[in-house]
mmCIF file of C-alpha atoms in Angstrom:
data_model
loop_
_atom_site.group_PDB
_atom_site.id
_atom_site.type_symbol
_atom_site.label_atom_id
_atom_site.label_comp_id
_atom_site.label_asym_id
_atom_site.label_seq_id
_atom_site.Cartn_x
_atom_site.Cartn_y
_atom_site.Cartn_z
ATOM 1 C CA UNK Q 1 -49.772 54.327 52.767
ATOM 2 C CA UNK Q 2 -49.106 52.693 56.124
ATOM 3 C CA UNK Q 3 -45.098 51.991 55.824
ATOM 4 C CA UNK Q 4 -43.891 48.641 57.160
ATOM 5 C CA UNK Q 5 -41.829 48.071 60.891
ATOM 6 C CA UNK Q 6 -38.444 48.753 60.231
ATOM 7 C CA UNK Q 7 -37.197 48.623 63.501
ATOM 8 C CA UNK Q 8 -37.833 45.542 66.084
ATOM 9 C CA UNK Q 9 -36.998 44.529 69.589
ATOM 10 C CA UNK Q 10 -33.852 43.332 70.791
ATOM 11 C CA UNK Q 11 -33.464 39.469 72.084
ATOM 12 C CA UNK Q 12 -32.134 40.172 75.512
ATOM 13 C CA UNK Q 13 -30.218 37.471 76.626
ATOM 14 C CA UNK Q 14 -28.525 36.816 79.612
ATOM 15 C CA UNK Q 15 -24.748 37.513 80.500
ATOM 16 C CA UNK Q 16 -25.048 39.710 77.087
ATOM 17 C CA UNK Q 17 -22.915 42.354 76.935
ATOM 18 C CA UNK Q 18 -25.229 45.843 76.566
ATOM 19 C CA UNK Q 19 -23.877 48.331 74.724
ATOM 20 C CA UNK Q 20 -25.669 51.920 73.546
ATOM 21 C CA UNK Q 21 -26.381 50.679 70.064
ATOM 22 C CA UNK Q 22 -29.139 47.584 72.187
ATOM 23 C CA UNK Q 23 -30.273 50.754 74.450
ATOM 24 C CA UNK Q 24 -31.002 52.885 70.560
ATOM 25 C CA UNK Q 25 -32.282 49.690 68.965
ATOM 26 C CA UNK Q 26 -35.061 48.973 71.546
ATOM 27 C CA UNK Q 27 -36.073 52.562 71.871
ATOM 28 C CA UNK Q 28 -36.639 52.593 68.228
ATOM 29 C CA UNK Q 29 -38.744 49.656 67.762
ATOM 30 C CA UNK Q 30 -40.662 51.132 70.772
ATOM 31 C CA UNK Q 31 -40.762 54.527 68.471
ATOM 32 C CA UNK Q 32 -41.930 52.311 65.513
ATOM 33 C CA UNK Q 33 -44.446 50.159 67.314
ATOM 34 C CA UNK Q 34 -46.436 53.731 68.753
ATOM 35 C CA UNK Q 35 -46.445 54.909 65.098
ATOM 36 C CA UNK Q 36 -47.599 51.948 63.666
ATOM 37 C CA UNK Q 37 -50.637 51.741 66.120
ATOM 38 C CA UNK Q 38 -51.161 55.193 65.475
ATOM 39 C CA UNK Q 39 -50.825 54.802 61.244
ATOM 40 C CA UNK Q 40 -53.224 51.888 61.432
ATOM 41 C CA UNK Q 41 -56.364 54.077 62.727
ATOM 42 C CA UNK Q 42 -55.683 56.526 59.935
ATOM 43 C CA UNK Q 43 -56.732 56.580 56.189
ATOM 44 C CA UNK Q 44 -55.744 58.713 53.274
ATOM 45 C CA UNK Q 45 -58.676 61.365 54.257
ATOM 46 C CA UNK Q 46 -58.119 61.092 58.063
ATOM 47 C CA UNK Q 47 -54.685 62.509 58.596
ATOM 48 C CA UNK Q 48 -53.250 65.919 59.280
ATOM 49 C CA UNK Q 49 -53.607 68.959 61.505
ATOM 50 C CA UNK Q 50 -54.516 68.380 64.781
ATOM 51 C CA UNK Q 51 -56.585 70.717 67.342
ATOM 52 C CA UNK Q 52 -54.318 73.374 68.766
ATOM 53 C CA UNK Q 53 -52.792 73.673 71.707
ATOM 54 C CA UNK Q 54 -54.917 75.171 74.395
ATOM 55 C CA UNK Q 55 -54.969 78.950 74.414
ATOM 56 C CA UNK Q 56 -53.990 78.931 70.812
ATOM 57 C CA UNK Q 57 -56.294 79.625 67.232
ATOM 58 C CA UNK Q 58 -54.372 77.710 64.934
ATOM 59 C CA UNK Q 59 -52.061 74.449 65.191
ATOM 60 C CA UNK Q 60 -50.127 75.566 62.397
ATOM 61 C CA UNK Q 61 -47.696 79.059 61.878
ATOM 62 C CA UNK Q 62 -45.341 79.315 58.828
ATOM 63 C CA UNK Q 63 -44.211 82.419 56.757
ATOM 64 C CA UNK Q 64 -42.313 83.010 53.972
ATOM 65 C CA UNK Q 65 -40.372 86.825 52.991
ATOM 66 C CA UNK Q 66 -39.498 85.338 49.561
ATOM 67 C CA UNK Q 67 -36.505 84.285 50.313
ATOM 68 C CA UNK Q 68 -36.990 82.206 53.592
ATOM 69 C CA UNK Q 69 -39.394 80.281 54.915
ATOM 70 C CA UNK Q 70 -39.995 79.664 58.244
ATOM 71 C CA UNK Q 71 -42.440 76.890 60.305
ATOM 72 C CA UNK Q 72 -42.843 77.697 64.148
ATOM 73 C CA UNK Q 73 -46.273 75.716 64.978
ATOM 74 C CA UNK Q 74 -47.036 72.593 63.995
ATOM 75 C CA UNK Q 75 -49.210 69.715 65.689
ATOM 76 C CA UNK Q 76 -49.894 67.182 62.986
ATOM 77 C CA UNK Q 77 -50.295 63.376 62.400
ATOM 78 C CA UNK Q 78 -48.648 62.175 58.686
ATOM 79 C CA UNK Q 79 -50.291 59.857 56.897
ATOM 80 C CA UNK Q 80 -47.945 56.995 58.758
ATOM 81 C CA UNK Q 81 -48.805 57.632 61.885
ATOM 82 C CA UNK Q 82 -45.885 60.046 62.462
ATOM 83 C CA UNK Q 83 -46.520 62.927 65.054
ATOM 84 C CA UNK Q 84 -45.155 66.183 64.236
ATOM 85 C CA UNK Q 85 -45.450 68.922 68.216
ATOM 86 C CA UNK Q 86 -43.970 71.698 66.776
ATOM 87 C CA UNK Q 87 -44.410 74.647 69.248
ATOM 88 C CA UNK Q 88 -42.777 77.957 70.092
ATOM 89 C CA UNK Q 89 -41.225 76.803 72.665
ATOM 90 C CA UNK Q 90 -38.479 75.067 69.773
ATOM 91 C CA UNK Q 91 -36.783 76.504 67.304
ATOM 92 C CA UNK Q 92 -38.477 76.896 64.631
ATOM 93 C CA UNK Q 93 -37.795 75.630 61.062
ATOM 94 C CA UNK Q 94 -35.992 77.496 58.239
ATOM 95 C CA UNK Q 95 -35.347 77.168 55.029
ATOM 96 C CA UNK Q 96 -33.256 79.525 53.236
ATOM 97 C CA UNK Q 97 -34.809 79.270 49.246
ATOM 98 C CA UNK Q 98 -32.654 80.250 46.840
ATOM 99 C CA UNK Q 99 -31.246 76.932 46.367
ATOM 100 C CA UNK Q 100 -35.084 75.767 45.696
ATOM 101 C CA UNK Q 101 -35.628 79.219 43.496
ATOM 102 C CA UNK Q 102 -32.232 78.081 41.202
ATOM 103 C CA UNK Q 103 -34.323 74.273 40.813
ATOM 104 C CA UNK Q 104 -37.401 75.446 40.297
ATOM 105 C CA UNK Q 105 -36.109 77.512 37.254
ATOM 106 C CA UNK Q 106 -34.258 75.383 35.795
ATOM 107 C CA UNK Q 107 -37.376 72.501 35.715
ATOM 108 C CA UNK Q 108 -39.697 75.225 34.708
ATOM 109 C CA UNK Q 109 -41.410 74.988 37.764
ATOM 110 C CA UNK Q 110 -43.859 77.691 39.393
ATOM 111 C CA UNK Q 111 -46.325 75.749 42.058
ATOM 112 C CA UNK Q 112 -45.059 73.726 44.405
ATOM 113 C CA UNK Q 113 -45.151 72.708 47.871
ATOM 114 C CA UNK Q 114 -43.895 73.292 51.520
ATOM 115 C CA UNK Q 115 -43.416 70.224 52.807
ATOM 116 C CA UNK Q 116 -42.531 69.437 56.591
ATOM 117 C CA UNK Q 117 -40.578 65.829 56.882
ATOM 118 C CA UNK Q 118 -40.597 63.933 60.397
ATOM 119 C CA UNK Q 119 -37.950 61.121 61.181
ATOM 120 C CA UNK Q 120 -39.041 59.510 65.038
ATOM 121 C CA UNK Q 121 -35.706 57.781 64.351
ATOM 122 C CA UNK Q 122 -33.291 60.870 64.611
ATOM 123 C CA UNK Q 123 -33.898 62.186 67.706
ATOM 124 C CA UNK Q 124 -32.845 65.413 68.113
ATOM 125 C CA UNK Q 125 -32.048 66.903 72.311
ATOM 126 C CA UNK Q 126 -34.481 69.025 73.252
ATOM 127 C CA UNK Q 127 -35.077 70.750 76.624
ATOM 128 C CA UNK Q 128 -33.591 72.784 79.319
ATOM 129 C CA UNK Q 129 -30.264 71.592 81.009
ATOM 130 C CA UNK Q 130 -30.201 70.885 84.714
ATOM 131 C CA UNK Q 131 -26.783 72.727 85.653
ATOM 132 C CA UNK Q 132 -26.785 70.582 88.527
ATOM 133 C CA UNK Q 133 -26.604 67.324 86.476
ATOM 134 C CA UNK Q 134 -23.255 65.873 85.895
ATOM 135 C CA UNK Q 135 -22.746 65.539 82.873
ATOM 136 C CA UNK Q 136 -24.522 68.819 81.660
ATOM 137 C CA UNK Q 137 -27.611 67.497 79.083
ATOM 138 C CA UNK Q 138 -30.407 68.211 77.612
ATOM 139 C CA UNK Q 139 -33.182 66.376 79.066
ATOM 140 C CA UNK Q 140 -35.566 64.816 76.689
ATOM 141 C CA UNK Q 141 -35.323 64.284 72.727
ATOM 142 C CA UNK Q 142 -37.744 65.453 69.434
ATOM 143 C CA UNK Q 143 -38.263 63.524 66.417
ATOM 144 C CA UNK Q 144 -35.996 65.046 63.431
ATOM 145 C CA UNK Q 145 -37.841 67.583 61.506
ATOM 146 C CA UNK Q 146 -36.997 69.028 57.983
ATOM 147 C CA UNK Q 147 -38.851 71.854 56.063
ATOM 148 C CA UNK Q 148 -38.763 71.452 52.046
ATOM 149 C CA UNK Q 149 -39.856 73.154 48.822
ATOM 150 C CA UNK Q 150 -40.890 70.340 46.471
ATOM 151 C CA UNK Q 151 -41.962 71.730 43.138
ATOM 152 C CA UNK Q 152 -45.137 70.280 41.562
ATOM 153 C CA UNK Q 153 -43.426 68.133 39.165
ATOM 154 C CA UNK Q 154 -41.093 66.291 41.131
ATOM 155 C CA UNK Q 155 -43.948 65.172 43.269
ATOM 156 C CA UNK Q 156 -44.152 61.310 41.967
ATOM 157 C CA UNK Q 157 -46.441 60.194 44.549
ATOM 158 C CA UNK Q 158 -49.175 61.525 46.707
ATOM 159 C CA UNK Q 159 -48.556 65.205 48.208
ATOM 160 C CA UNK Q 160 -48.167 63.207 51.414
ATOM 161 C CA UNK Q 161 -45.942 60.267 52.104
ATOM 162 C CA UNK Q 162 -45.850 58.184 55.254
ATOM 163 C CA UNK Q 163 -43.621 60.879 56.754
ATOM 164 C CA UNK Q 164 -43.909 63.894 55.010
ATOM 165 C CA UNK Q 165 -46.934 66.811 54.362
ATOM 166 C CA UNK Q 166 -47.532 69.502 52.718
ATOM 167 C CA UNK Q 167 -48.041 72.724 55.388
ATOM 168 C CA UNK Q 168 -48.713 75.296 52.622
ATOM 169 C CA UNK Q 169 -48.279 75.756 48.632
ATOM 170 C CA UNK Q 170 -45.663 77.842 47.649
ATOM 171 C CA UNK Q 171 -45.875 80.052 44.225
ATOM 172 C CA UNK Q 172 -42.310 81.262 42.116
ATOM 173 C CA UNK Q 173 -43.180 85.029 40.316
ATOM 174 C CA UNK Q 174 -40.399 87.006 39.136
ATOM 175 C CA UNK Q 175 -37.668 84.748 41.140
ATOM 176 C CA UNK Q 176 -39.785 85.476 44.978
ATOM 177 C CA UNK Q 177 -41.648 82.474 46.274
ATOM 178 C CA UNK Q 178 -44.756 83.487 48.105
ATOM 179 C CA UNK Q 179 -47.564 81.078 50.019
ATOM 180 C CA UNK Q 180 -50.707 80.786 48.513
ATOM 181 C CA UNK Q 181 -53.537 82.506 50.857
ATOM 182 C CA UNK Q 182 -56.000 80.420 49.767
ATOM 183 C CA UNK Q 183 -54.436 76.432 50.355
ATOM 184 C CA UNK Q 184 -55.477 74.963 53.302
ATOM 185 C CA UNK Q 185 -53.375 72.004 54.584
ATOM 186 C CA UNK Q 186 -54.907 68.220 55.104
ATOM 187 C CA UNK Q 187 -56.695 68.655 58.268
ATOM 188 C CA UNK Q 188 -57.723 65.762 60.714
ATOM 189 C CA UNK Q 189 -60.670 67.599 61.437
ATOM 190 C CA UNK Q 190 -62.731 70.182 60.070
ATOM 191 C CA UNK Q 191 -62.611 72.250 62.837
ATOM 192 C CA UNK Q 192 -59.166 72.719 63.928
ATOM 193 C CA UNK Q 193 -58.400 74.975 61.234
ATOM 194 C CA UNK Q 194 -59.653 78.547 61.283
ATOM 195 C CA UNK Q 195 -59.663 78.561 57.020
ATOM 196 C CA UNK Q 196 -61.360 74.961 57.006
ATOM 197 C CA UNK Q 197 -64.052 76.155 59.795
ATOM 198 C CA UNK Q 198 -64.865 79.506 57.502
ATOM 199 C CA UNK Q 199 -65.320 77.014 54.310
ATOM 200 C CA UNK Q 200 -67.620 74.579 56.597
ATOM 201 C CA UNK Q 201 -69.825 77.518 58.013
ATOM 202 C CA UNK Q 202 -69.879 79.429 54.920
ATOM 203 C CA UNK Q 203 -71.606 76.408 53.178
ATOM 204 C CA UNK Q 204 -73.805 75.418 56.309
ATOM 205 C CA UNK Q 205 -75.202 78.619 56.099
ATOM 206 C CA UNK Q 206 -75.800 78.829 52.031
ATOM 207 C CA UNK Q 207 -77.587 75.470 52.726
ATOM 208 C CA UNK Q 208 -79.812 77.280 54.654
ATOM 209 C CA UNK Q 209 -80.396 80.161 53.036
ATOM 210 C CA UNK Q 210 -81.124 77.708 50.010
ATOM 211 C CA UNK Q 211 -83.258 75.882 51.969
ATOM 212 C CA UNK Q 212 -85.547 78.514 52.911
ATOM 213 C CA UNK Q 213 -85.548 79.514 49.390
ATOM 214 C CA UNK Q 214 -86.805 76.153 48.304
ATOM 215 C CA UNK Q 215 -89.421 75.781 50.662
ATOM 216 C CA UNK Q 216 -90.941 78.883 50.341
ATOM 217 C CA UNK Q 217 -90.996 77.982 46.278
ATOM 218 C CA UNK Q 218 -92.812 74.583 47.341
ATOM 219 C CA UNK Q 219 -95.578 76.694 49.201
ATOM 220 C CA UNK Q 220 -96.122 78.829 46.247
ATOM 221 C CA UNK Q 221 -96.697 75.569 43.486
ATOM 222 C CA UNK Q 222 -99.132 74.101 46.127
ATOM 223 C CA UNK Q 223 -100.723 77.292 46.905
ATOM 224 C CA UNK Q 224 -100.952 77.889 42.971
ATOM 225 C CA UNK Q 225 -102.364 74.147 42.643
ATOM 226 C CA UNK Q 226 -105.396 75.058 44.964
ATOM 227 C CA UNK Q 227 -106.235 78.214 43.560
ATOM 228 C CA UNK Q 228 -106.773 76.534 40.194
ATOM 229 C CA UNK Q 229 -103.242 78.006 38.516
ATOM 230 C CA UNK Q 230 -101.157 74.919 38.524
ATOM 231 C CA UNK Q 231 -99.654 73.778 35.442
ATOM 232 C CA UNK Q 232 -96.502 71.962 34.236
ATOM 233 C CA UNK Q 233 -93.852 74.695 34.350
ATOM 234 C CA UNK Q 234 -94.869 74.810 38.467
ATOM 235 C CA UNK Q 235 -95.269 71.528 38.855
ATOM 236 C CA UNK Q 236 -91.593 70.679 37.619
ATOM 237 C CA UNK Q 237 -90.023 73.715 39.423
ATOM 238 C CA UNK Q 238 -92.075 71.890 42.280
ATOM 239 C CA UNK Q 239 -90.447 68.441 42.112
ATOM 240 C CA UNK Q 240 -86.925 70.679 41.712
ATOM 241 C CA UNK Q 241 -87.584 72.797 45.172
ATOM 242 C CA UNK Q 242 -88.729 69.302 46.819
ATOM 243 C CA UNK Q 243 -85.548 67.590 45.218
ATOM 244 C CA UNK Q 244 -83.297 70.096 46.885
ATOM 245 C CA UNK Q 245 -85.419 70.504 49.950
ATOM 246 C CA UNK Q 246 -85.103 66.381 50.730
ATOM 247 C CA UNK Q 247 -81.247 66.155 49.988
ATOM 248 C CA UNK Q 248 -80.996 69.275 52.505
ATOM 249 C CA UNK Q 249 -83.083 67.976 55.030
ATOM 250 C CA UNK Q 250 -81.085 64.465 54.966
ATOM 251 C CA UNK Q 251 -77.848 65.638 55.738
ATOM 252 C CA UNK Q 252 -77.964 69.393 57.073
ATOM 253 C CA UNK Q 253 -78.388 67.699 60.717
ATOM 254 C CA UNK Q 254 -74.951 65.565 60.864
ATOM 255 C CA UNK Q 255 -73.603 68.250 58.694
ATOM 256 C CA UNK Q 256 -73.935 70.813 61.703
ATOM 257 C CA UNK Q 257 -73.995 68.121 65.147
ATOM 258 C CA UNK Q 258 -70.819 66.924 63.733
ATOM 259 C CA UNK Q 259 -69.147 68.152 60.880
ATOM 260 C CA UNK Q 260 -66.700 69.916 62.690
ATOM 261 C CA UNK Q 261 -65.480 66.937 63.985
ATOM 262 C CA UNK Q 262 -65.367 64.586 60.735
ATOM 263 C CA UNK Q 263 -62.430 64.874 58.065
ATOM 264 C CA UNK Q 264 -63.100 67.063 55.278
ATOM 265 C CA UNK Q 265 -63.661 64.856 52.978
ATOM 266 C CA UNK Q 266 -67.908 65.120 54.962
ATOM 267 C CA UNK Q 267 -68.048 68.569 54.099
ATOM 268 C CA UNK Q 268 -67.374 67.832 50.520
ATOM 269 C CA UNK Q 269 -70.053 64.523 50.555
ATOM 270 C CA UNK Q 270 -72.662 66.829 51.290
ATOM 271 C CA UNK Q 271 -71.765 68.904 48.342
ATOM 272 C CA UNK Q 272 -72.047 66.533 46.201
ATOM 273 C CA UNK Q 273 -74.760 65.024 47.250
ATOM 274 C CA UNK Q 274 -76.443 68.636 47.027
ATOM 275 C CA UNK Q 275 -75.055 68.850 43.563
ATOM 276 C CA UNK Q 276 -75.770 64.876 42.487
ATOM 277 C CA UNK Q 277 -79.742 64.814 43.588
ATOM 278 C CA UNK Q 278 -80.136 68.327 41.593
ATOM 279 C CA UNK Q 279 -78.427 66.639 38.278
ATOM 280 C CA UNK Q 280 -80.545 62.911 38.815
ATOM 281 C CA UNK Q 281 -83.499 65.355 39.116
ATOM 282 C CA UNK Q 282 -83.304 67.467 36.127
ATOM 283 C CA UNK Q 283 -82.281 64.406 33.968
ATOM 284 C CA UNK Q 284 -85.428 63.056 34.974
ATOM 285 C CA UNK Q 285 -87.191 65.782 33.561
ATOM 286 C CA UNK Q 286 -88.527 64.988 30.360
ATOM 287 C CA UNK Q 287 -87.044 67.761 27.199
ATOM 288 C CA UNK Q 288 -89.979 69.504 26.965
ATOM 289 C CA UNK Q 289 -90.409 70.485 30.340
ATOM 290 C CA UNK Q 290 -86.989 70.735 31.116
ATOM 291 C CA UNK Q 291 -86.754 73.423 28.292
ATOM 292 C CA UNK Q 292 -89.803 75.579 29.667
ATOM 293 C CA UNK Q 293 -87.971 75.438 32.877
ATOM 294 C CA UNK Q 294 -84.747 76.575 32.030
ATOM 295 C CA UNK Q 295 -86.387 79.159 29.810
ATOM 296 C CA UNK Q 296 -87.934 80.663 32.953
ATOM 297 C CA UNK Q 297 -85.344 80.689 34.793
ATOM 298 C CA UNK Q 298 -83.440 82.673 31.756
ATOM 299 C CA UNK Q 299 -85.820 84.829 31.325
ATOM 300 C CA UNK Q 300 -87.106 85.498 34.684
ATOM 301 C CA UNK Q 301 -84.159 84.643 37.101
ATOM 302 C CA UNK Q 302 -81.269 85.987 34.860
ATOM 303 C CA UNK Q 303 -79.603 81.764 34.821
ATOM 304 C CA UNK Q 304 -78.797 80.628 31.727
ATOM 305 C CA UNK Q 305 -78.920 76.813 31.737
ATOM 306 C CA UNK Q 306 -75.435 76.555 31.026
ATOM 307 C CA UNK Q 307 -74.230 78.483 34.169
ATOM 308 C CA UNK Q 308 -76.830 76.359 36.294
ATOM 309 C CA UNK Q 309 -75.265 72.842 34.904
ATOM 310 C CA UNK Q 310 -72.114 73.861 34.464
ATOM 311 C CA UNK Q 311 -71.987 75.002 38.202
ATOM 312 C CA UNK Q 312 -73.162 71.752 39.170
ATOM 313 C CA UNK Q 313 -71.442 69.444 36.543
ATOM 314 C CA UNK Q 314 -68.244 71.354 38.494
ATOM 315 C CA UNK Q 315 -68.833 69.803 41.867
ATOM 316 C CA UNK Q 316 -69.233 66.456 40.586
ATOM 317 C CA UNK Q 317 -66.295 66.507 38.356
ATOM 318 C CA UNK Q 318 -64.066 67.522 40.777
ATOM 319 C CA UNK Q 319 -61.924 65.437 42.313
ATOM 320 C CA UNK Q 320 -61.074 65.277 46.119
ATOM 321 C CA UNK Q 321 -57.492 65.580 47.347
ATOM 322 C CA UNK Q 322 -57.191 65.460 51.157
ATOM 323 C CA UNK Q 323 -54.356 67.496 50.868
ATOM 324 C CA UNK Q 324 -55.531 70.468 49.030
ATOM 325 C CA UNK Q 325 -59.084 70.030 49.609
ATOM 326 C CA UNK Q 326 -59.837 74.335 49.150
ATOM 327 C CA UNK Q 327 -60.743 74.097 45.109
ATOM 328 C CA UNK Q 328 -63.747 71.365 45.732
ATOM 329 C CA UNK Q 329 -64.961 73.625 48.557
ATOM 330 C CA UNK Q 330 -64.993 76.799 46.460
ATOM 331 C CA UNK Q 331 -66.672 75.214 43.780
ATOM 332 C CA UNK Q 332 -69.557 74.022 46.459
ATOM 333 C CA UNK Q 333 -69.116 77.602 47.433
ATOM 334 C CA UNK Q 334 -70.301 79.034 44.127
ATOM 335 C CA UNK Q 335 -72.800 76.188 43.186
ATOM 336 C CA UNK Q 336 -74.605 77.495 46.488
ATOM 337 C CA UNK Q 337 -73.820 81.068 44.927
ATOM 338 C CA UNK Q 338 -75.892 80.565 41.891
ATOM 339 C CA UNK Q 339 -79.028 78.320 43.353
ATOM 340 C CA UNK Q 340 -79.212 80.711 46.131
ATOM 341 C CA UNK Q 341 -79.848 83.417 43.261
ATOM 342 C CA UNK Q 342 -81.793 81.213 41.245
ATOM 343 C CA UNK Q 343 -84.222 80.410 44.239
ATOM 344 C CA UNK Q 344 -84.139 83.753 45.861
ATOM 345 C CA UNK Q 345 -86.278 85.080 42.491
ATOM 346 C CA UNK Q 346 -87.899 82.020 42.606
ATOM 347 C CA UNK Q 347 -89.478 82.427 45.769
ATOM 348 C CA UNK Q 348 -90.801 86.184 44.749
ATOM 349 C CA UNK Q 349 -92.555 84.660 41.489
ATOM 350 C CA UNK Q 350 -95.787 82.740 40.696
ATOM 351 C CA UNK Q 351 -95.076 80.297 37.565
ATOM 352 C CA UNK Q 352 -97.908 80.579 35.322
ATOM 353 C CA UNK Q 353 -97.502 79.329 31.656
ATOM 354 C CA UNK Q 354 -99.189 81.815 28.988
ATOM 355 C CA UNK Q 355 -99.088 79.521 26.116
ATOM 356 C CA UNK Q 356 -96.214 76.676 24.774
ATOM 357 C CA UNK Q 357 -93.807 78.954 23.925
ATOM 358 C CA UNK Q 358 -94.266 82.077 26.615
ATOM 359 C CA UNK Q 359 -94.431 82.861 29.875
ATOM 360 C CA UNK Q 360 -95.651 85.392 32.057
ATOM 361 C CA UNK Q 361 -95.739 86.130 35.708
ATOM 362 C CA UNK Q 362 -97.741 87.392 38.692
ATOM 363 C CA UNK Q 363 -94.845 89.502 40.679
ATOM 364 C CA UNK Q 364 -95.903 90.008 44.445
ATOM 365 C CA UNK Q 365 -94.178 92.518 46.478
ATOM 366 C CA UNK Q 366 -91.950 93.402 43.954
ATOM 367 C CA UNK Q 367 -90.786 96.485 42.673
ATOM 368 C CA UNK Q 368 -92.865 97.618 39.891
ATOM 369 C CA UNK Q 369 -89.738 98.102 37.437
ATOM 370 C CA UNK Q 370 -87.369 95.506 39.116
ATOM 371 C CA UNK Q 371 -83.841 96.021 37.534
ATOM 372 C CA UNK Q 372 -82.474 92.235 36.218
ATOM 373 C CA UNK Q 373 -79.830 90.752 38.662
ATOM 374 C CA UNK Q 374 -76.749 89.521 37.627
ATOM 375 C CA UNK Q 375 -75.785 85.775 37.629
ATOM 376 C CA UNK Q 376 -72.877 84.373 39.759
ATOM 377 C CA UNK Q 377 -70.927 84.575 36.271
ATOM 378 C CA UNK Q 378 -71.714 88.313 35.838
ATOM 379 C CA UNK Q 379 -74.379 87.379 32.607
#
């Protein structure tokens, strides 16, 4: 992903004759040597949005009406080491659309992409004009900057290229391009993004919540165990509480110290790591107990076993793209959904087997006609 030098130093020489073009030249390998230094600390999950600028919420503003669309903040690093300082106090960046609209159409297209392009070697002027300078100029120069609508199809490689990404994901209805509320844009850091922050403290806090759940199941098996109730149905729910419990307890530290200064790519490990130990674990479980387990939990806790695995099997299936990370987040999001629903009427319940096939249970401080609560899935 890191492009190669294109531009190098000139061999000064003495009694040359300088001209602008030796003046351009060595300012751009300058340009190109920054960048590369720059592109060479970066990785495809480690480039993106930067923090904002002080005094500011978000390091990134764009709109679109429909037909235009319009960039005024932007402080990014592309995936080659290219810095995009896009700030109000430029012009921002338009794009009229119905050229893209009449494309789009014509491939078939619906989803795409806004896409902001930097070239460090078209410098644009930039700057307010001393009127007492002869000749009047501006004073300092800007990279080149170029706001796109790449439909879905066209994009042959990666969302983002050594110079180019994606600031927001467009969607064509009925011939009016709107952005999709939901993307969020690849993000150096967790933090610097309201929209990434709310996904990173949403599932902090399920984690939580989950593990409270979970250890307040453990206390109830061992509390069961000494009172002369335990039996196989608590002991496995057990080992699954302790299961979730450990993984928790391994990562929910970093996860809060200093997630919301790692890429995103850390909030999504600890996802999956949630999701992975809970799989390992029940595939441990030999079929018989398994089955009286998710039986209970059917019976007792309104989850079928095929909303519990499937909501699982989701996070590990997924696949991570640093550049619309939002759909491996929400699926961590409702994974967290159903266990915390699961364990919540978990927690309230002592697992006592009656025979093979049924199952009763002791409810404490429950409602004495408790109406059944509906799954994450609505079943």
């Amino acid at each position: 992903m890191l492009p190669e030098l294109s531009h190098w130093p000139v061999n000064w020489a003495d009694g040359m004759k300088i001209t602008r073009s030796h003046l351009l030249g060595n300012d751009n390998a300058f340009r190109d040597a920054v960048r590369d230094a720059g592109g060479m600390l970066l990785s495809p999950l480690t480039y993106g949005l930067l923090p904002p600028s002080p005094g500011k919420d978000s390091p990134l503003a764009i709109i679109c009406d429909g037909h235009e669309m319009v960039l005024s903040v932007c402080r990014a690093v592309t995936p080659g080491g290219a810095r995009i300082e896009l700030d109000a106090s430029q012009p921002p960046l338009r794009l009229a659309l119905s050229a893209a609209r009449d494309e789009w159409i014509r491939l078939g297209q619906s989803t795409g992409y806004a896409v902001v392009e930097v070239n460090p070697f078209e410098p644009q002027p930039w700057g307010q004009p001393d009127p007492e300078e002869v000749p009047l100029r501006y004073p300092f120069t800007t990279p080149g900057y170029r706001l796109g609508a790449v439909p879905q199809s066209a994009l042959a490689s990666p969302l983002s290229a050594a110079f180019h990404m994606p600031v927001g994901r467009l969607l064509l209805a009925n011939g009016v391009f709107s952005l999709a509320p939901d993307y969020i844009p690849p993000c150096r850091m967790v933090g610097v993004l309201p929209a990434m922050q709310q996904h990173y403290l949403t599932i902090g806090s399920r984690m939580g919540e989950i593990a409270g759940f979970a250890t307040a199941i453990i206390v109830r098996v061992r509390t069961n165990a000494r009172s002369g109730q335990q039996n196989l149905l608590a002991t496995t729910i057990g080992y699954l509480a302790e299961s979730t419990v450990r993984t928790i307890a391994d990562n929910l530290d970093a996860f809060q110290l200093r997630g919301a200064y790692e890429s995103p790519v850390f909030v999504a490990e600890f996802g999956m790591r949630f999701a992975r130990a809970m799989t390992l674990m029940i595939r441990s479980t030999p079929d018989r107990e398994k089955e009286a387990m998710f039986n209970y939990f059917k019976n007792w806790c309104g989850i079928s076993p095929v909303q519990f695995e499937s909501a699982m099997q989701e996070v590990l299936d997924m696949e991570y793209a640093h550049a619309d990370c939002q759909p491996v987040l929400a699926s961590i999001i409702r994974l967290c959904d159903v266990v915390i629903a699961l364990y919540g009427k978990l927690s309230q319940l002592n697992y006592v087997e009656k025979d093979k096939d049924e199952f009763f249970v002791d409810r404490q401080d429950a409602p004495a006609k408790p109406s059944p609560k509906p799954s994450f899935w609505g079943r």
